[in-house]
Coordinates of C-alpha atoms in Angstrom, one line a residue:
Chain A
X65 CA 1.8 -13.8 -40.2
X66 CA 0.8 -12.1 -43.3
X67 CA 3.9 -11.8 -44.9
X68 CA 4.1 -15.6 -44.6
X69 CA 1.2 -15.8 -46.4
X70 CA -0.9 -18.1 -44.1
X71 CA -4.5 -18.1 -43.1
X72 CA -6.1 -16.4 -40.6
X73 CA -5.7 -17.9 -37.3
X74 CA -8.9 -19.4 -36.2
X75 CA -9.4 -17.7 -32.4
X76 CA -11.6 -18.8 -29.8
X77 CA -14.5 -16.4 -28.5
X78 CA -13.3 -13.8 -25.8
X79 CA -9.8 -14.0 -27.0
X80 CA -10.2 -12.3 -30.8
X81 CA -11.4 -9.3 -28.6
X82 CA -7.7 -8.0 -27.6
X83 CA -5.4 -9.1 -30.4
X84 CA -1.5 -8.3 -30.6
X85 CA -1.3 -7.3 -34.5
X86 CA -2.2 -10.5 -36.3
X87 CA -1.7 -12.9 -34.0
X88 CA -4.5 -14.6 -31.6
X89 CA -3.0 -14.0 -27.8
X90 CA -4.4 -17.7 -27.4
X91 CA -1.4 -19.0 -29.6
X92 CA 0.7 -16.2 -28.3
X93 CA -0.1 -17.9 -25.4
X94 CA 0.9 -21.5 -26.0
X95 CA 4.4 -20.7 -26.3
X96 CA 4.7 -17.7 -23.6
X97 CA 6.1 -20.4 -20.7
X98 CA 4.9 -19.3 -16.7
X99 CA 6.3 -16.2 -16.3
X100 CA 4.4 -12.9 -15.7
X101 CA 3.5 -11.9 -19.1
X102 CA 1.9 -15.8 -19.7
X103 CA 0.0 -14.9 -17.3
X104 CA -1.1 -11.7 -18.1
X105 CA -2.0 -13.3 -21.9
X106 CA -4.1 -16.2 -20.1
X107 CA -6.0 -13.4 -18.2
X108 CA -6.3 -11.4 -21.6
X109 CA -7.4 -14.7 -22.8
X110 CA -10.0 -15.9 -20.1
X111 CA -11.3 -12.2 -20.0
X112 CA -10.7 -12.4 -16.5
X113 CA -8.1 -10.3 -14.2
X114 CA -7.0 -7.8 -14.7
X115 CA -10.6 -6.0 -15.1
X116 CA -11.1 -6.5 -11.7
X117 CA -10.4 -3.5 -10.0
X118 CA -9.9 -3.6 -6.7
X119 CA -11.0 -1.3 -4.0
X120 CA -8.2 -2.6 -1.5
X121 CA -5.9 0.2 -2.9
X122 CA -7.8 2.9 -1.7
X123 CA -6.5 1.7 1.3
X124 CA -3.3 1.9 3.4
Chain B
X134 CA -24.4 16.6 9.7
X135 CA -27.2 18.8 11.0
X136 CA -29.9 17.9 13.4
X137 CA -32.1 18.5 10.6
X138 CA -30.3 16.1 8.6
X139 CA -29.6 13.4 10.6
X140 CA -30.1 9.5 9.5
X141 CA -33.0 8.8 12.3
X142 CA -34.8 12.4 11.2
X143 CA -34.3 11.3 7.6
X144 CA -35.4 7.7 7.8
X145 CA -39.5 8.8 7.2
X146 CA -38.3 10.9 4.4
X147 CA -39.1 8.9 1.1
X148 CA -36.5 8.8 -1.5
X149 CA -36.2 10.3 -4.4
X150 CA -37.7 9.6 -7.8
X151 CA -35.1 7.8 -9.9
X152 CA -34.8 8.0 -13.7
X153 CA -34.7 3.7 -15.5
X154 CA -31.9 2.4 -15.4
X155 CA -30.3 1.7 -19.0
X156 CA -27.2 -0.8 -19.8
X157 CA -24.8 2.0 -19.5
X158 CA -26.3 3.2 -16.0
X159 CA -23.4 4.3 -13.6
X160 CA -23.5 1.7 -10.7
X161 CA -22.0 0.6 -7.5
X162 CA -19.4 -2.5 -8.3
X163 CA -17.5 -2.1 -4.6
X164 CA -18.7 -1.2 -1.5
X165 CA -16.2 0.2 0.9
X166 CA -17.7 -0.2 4.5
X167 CA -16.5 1.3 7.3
X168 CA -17.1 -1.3 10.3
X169 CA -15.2 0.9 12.5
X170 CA -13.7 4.4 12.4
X171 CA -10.9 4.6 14.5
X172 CA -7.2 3.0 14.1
X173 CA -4.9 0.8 16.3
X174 CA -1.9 2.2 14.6
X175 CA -0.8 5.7 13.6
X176 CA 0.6 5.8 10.4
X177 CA 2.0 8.9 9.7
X178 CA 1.1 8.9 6.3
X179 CA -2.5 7.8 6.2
X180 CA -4.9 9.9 4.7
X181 CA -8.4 9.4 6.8
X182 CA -6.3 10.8 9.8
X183 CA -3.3 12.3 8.3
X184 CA -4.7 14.1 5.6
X185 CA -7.2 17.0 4.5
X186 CA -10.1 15.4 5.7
X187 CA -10.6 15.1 9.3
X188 CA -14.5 13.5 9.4
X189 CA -13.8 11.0 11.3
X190 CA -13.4 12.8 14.0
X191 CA -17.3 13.2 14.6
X192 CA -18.1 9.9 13.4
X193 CA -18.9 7.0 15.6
X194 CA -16.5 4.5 16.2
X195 CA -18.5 1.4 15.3
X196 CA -21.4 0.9 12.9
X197 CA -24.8 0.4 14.2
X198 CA -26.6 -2.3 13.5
X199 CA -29.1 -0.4 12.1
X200 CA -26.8 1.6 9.9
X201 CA -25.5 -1.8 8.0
X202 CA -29.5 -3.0 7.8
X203 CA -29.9 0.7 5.8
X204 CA -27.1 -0.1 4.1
X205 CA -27.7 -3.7 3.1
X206 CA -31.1 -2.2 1.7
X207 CA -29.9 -0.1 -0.2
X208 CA -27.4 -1.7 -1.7
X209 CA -30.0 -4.9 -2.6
X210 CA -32.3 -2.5 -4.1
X211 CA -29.5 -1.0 -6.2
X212 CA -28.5 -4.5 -7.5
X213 CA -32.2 -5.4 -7.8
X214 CA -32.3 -1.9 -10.1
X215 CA -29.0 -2.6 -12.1
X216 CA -30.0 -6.5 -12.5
X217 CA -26.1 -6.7 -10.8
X218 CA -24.8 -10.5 -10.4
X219 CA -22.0 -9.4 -8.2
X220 CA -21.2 -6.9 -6.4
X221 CA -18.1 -6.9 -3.7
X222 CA -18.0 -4.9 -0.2
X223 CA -14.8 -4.5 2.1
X224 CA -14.8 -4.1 5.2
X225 CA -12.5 -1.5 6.2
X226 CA -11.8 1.5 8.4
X227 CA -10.2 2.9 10.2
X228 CA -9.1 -0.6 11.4
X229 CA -12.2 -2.9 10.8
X230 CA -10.7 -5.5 13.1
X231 CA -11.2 -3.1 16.2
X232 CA -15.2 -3.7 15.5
X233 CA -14.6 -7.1 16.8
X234 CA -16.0 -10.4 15.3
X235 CA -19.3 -10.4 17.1
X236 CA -19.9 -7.0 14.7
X237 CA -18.4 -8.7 11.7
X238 CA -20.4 -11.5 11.7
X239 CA -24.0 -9.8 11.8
X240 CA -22.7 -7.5 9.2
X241 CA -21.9 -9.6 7.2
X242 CA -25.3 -11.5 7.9
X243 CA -27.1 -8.6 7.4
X244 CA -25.8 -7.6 4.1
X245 CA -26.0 -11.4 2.7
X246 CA -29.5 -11.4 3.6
X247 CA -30.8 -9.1 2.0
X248 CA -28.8 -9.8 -1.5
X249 CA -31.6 -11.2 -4.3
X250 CA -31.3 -15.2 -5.5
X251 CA -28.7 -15.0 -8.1
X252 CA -26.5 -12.3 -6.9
X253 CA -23.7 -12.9 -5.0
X254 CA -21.9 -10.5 -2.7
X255 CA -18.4 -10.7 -2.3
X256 CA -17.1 -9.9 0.8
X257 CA -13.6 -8.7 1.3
X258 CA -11.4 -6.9 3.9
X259 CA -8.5 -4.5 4.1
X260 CA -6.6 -4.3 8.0
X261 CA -3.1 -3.7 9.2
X262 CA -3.5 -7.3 10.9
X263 CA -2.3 -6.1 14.4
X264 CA -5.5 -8.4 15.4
X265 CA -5.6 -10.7 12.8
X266 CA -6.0 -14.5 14.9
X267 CA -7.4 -18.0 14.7
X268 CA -10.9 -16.4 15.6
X269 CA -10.7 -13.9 12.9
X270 CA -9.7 -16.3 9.9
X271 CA -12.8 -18.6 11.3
X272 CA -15.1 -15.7 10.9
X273 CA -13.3 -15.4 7.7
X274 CA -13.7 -18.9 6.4
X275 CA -17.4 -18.7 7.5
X276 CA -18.0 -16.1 5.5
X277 CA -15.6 -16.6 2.6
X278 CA -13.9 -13.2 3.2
X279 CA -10.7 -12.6 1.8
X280 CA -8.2 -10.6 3.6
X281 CA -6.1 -8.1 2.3
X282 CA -3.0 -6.9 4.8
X283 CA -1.4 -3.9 4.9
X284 CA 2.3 -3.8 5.4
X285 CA 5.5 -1.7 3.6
X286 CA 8.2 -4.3 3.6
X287 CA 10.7 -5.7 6.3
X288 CA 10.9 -4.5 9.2
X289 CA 13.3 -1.3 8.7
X290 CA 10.8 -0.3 5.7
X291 CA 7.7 -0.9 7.3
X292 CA 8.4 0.5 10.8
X293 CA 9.5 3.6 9.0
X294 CA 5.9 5.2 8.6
X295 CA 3.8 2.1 9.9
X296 CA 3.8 2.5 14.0
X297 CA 1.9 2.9 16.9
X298 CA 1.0 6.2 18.3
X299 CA 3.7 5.5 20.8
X300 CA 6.2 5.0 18.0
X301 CA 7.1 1.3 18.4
X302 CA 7.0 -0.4 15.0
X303 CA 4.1 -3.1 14.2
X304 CA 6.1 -5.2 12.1
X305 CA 6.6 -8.0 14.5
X306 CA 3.0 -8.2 14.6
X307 CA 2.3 -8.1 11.2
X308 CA 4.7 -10.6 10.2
X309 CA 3.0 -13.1 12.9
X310 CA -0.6 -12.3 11.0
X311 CA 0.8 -12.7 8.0
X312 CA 2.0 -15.8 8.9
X313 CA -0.4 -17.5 10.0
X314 CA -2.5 -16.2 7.1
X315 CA -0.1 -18.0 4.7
X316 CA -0.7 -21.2 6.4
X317 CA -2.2 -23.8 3.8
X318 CA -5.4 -24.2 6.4
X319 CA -5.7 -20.2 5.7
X320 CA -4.3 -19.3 2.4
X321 CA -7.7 -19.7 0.4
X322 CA -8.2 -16.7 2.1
X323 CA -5.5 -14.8 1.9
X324 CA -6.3 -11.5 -1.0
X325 CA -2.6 -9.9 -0.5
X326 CA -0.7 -7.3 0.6
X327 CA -0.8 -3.9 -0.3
X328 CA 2.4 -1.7 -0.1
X329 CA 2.9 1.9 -0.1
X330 CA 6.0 2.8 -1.7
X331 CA 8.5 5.2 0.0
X332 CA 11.9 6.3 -1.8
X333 CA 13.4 6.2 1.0
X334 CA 13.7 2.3 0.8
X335 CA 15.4 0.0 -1.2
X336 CA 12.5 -1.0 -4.0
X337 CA 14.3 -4.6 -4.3
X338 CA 14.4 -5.3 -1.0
X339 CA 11.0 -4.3 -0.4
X340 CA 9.8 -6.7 -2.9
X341 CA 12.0 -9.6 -1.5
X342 CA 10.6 -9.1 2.0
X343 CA 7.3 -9.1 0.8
X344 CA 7.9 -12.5 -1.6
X345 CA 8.9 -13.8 2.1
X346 CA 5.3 -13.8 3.0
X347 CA 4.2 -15.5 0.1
X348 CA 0.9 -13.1 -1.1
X349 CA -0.9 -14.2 -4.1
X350 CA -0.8 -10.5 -4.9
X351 CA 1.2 -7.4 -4.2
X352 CA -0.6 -4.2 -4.8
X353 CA 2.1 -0.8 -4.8
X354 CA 0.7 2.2 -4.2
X355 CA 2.7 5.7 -4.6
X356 CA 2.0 7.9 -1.7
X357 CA -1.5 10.5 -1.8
X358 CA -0.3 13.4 -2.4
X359 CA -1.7 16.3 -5.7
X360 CA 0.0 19.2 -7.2
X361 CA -0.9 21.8 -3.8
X362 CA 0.5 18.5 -1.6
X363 CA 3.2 16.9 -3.5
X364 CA 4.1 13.8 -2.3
X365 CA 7.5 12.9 -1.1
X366 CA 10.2 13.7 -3.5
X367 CA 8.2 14.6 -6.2
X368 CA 8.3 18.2 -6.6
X369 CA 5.2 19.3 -9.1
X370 CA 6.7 19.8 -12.7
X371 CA 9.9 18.4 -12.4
X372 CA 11.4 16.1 -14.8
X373 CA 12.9 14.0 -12.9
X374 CA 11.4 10.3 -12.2
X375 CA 12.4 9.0 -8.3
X376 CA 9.2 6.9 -8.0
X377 CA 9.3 5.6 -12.2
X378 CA 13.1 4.4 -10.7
X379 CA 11.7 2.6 -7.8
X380 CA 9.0 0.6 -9.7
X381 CA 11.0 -0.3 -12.7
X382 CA 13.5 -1.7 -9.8
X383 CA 10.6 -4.1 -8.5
X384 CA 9.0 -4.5 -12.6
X385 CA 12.5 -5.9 -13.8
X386 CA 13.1 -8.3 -10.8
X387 CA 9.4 -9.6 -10.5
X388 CA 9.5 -9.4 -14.7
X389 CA 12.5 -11.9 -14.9
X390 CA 11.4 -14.4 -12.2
X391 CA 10.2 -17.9 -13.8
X392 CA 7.9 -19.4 -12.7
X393 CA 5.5 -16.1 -11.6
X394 CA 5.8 -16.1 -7.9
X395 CA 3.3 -13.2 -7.0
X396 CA 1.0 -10.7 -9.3
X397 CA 1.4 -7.3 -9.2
X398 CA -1.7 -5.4 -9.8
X399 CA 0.0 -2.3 -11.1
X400 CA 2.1 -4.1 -13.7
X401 CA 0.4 -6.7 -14.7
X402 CA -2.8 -3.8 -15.6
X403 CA -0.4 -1.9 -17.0
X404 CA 1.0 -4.8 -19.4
X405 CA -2.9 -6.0 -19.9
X406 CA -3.6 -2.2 -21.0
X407 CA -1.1 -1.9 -23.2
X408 CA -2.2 -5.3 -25.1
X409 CA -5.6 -3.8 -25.3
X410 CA -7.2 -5.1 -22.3
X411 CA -8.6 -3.9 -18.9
X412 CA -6.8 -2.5 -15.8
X413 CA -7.1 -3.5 -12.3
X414 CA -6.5 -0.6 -10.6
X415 CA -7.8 2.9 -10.0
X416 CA -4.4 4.0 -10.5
X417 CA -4.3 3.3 -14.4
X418 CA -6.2 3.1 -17.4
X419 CA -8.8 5.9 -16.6
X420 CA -11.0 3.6 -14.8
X421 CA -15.0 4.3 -13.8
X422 CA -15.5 5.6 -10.8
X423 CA -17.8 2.4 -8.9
X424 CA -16.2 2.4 -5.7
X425 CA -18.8 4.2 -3.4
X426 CA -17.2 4.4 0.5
X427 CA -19.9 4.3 3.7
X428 CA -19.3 6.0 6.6
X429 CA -19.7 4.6 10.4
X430 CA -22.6 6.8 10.9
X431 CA -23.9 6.1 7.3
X432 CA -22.5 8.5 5.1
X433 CA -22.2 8.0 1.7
X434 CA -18.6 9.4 0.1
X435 CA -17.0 8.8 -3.0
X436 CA -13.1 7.0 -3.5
X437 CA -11.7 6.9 0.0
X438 CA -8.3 8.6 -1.7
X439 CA -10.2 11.9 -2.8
X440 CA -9.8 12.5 1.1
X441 CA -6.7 13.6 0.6
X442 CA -7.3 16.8 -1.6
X443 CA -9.8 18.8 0.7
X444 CA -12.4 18.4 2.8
X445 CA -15.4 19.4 1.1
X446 CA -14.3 17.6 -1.9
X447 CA -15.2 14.1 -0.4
X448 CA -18.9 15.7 1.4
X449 CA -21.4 14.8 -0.7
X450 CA -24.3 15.0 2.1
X451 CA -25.6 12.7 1.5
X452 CA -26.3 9.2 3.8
X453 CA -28.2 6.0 3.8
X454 CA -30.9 7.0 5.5
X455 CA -32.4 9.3 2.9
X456 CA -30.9 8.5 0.2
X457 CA -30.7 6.0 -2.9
X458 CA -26.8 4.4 -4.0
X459 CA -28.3 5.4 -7.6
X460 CA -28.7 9.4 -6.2
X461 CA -25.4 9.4 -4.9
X462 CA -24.1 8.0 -8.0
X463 CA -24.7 11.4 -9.8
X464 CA -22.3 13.3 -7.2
X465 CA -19.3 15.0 -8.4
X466 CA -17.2 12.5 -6.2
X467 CA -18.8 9.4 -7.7
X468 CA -20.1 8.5 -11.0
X469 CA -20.9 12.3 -11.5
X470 CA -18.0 13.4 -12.3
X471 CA -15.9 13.3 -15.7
X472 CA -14.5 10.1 -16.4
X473 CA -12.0 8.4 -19.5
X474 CA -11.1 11.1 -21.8
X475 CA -13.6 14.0 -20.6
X476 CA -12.0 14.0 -17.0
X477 CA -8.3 14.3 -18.7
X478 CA -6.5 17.8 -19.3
X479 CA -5.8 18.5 -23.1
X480 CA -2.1 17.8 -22.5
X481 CA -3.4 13.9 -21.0
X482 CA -5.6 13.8 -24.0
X483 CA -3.0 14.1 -26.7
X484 CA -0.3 12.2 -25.2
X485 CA 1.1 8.8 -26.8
X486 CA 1.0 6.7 -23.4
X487 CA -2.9 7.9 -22.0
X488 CA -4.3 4.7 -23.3
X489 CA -2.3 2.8 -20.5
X490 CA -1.6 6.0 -18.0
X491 CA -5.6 7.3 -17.8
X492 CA -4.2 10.0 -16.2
X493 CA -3.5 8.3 -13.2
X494 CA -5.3 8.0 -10.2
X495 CA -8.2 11.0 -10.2
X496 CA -7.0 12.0 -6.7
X497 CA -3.1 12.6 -7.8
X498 CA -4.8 15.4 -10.5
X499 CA -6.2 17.9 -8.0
X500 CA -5.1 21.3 -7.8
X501 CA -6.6 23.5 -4.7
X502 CA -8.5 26.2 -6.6
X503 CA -8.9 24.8 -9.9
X504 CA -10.0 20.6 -9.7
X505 CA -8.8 17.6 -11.3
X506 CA -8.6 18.8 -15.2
X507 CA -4.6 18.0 -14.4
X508 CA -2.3 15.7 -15.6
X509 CA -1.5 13.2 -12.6
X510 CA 1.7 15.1 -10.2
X511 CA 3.2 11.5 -11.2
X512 CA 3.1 12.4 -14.8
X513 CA 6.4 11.9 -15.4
X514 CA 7.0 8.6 -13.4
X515 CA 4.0 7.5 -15.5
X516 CA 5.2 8.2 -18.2
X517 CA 8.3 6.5 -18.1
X518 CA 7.2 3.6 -16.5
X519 CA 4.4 3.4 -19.4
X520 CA 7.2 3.3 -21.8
X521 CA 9.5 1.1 -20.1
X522 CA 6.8 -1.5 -19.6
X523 CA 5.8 -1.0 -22.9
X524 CA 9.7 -1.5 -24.4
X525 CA 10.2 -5.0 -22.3
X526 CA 7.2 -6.0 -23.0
X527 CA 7.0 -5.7 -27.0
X528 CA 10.5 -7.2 -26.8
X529 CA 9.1 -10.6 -25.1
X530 CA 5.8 -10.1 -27.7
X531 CA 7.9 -10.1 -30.9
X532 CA 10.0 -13.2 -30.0
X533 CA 6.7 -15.0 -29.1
X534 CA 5.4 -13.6 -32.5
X535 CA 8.2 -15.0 -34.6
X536 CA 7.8 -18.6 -32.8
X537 CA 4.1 -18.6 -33.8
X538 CA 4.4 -17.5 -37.1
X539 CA 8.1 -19.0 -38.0
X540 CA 7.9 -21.6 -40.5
X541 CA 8.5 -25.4 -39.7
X542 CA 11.9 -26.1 -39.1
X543 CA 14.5 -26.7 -36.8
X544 CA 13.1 -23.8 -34.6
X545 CA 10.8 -26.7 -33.9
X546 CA 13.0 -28.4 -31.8
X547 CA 13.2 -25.8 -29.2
X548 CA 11.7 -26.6 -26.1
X549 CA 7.9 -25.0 -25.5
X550 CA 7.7 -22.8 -22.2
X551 CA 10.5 -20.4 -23.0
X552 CA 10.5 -17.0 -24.5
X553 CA 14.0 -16.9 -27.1
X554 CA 14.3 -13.8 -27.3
X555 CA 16.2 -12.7 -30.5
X556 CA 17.6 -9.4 -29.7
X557 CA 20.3 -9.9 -26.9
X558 CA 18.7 -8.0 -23.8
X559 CA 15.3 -7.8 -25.0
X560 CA 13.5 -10.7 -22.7
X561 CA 13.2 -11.4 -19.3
X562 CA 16.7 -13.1 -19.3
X563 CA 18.6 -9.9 -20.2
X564 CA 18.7 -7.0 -18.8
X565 CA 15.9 -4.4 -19.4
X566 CA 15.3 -2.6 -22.0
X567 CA 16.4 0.9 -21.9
X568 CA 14.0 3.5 -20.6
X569 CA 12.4 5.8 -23.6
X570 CA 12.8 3.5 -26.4

């Protein structure tokens, strides 16, 4: 983003927390489609799962 | 447990003075209750009966009532302490089904019952589904407990390791549960299923006969096992990578697949890690140790996987009846032990993928003689998989990055949803990225 010489990207709260260089995840985000890692970014996002760790896997 | 020290001796004892809490307090998130100790099913690789520890042997096979009514006390009291909002327990075993629903159902009373206005208890549980019906998913739906099922694959994959003790499979069985679980009038219920992986089987196979029960999550586990037990094929020190190979397998097919069909709790930590986030799993990410484990006869133990190093690694001595969830906190197999960077050996601490690895699960470190200071005996597999994740992922990441930040212009026009990616082979389309990049 720098090197385009643009603003800072305004980011919402919770998401400026876990950043990928530059660039909010929330507008990663907007363009990620459904797959796995959109989903993985809207977590990041939300500041919800993953974080939850689960005790079911101490379990077979 | 000695006469001396049993629960109904200790229940005049008073407890112990406790130091204030503070912010960073160690404290109980997960509560793993054992309703019932015994199994319906002999797996040959489980660790409570299978393994190092063989406790259950003297332990009764229900819990009391007055066992969970200690319990639920002292776990309100703890959340009272640590001003928790939420804490989860799972009901578990053994096979926690075998307790019945009658057993269930005041347990899960009692323990609700004694939670403070404005925290909330969430109630989960983790069984191999042999007696999962109609009149366990209404207790379930009563209560709002999710279910979590236990199951390896199809039938040829599951049946392997997952039998009775008179060697007939359970997969027939299973697959009824789980299908009836799946069933729109059941699925809010439905937690996931939980896999233990085993070379022996086909990892994409696996995966596709698990997709067939439609589980809103998937959690893999790689077998117990520690540098004086090594589990299958993984001989301690070698380089090679059999259980890396198997998960990559599964990570590139579930990876690729648009829409997202199921979550994988190992991957998706692993990807959230190495964006900076949080894991899900003990397995990854050097998580705290909160999970505390109670006995049928009120003993309080650490991780239910430290089982499977030795024996006296999992006795803390300590139960219910006489003691606090904050005292047992500061035992070596809870929240006294090292944890993040302290609990890693030197070689963890300087390596480039700990941030994401942790180390690995704290059980998979133990050496007999010399304790946990180890990397995991999956360091290599973790290390690879780290790094393959890692390469696919930053791929996907840097084609997203050039759509936000490209300048207007015909790029525009593509349609939003998709990831482009601009190296050939980089994104989920292509194939994966090589290993090690």
């Amino acid at each position: 983003m720098t090197e385009h010489g643009q603003p800072p990207t305004p980011v919402a709260a919770g998401a400026a927390l876990v950043q990928l260089g530059d660039v909010p995840l929330a507008d990663l985000l907007a363009g990620a489609g459904d797959g796995v890692l959109a989903h993985v970014l809207g977590a990041l996002v939300a500041d919800s799962e993953p974080g939850d760790v689960s005790a079911f896997e101490s379990s077979f | 447990m000695s006469a001396d020290a049993s629960p109904s001796a200790a229940r005049r004892r008073p407890a112990a003075a406790e130091p204030p809490d503070t912010p960073t307090a160690p404290r109980v998130r997960q509560l793993v209750l054992k309703v019932h100790s015994r199994c319906n099913l002999a797996c040959d690789y489980c660790y409570v009966y299978r393994h190092a520890d063989q406790g259950w042997r003297g332990r009764p096979r229900v819990i009391a009532p007055g066992t969970v009514s200690r319990v639920a006390d002292r776990l309100a009291a703890h959340v009272v302490r640590h001003r928790t909002d939420r804490v989860r327990v799972v009901l578990h075993g053994g096979e926690p089904l075998l307790a019945g629903v009658d057993v269930l159902d005041r347990t899960v009373r009692t323990l609700r019952a004694a939670m403070p206005a404005g925290t909330t208890l969430d109630v989960a549980m983790q069984t191999n589904g042999l007696l999962l019906d109609e009149a366990v998913l209404a207790l379930c739906h009563t209560h709002g407990i999710d279910v979590g099922v236990s199951v390896d694959g199809g039938r040829t994959a599951n049946d392997r390791h997952r039998r009775h003790a008179d060697g007939r499979g359970s997969f027939t069985e299973v697959a009824a549960a789980l299908r009836l679980l799946a069933r729109p009038e059941h699925r809010a219920r439905y937690a996931g299923l939980l896999c233990t992986v085993d070379l022996a089987n086909d990892p994409v196979d696996v995966y596709r006969s698990l997709l067939e029960f439609d589980p809103p999550r998937l959690d893999l586990l790689l077998p117990h096992g520690n540098w004086s037990t090594p589990p299958p094929g993984r001989r301690p020190g070698d380089p090679a990578t059999p259980y890396a190979d198997w998960l990559i397998a599964v990570f590139d097919t579930w990876y690729r697949e648009t829409p997202r069909r199921s979550g994988i709790r190992l991957f998706e930590s692993l990807i959230a890690l190495l964006l900076g986030g949080r894991s899900g799993t003990q397995a990854l990410g050097g998580a705290e140790p909160d999970i505390m484990t109670i006995e049928t006869d009120g003993t309080i133990e650490g991780t239910d996987t430290l089982k499977t190093t030795t024996a006296s690694a999992m006795r803390t001595g300590l139960d219910v009846f006489r003691h606090s969830f904050d005292e047992a906190l500061r035992h070596p197999s809870l929240a006294g032990r090292p944890s993040g960077l302290a609990a890693l050996a030197p070689a963890c601490r300087s390596c480039p993928v700990v941030g994401a690895c942790g180390g690995g699960l704290y059980a998979h470190r133990f050496r007999d003689g010399a304790g946990f200071a180890h990397p995991s005996v999956y360091c290599p597999d973790l290390f690879r998989l780290v790094r393959h994740v890692r390469s696919v992922v930053t791929a996907d990441l840097d084609a997203l990055r050039r759509r936000v930040t490209a300048p207007p212009g015909p790029a525009e026009a593509a349609p939003r949803g998709t990831v482009h990616p601009p190296v050939a082979g980089a994104g989920r389309a292509g194939p994966a990225v090589p290993a090690g990049r």
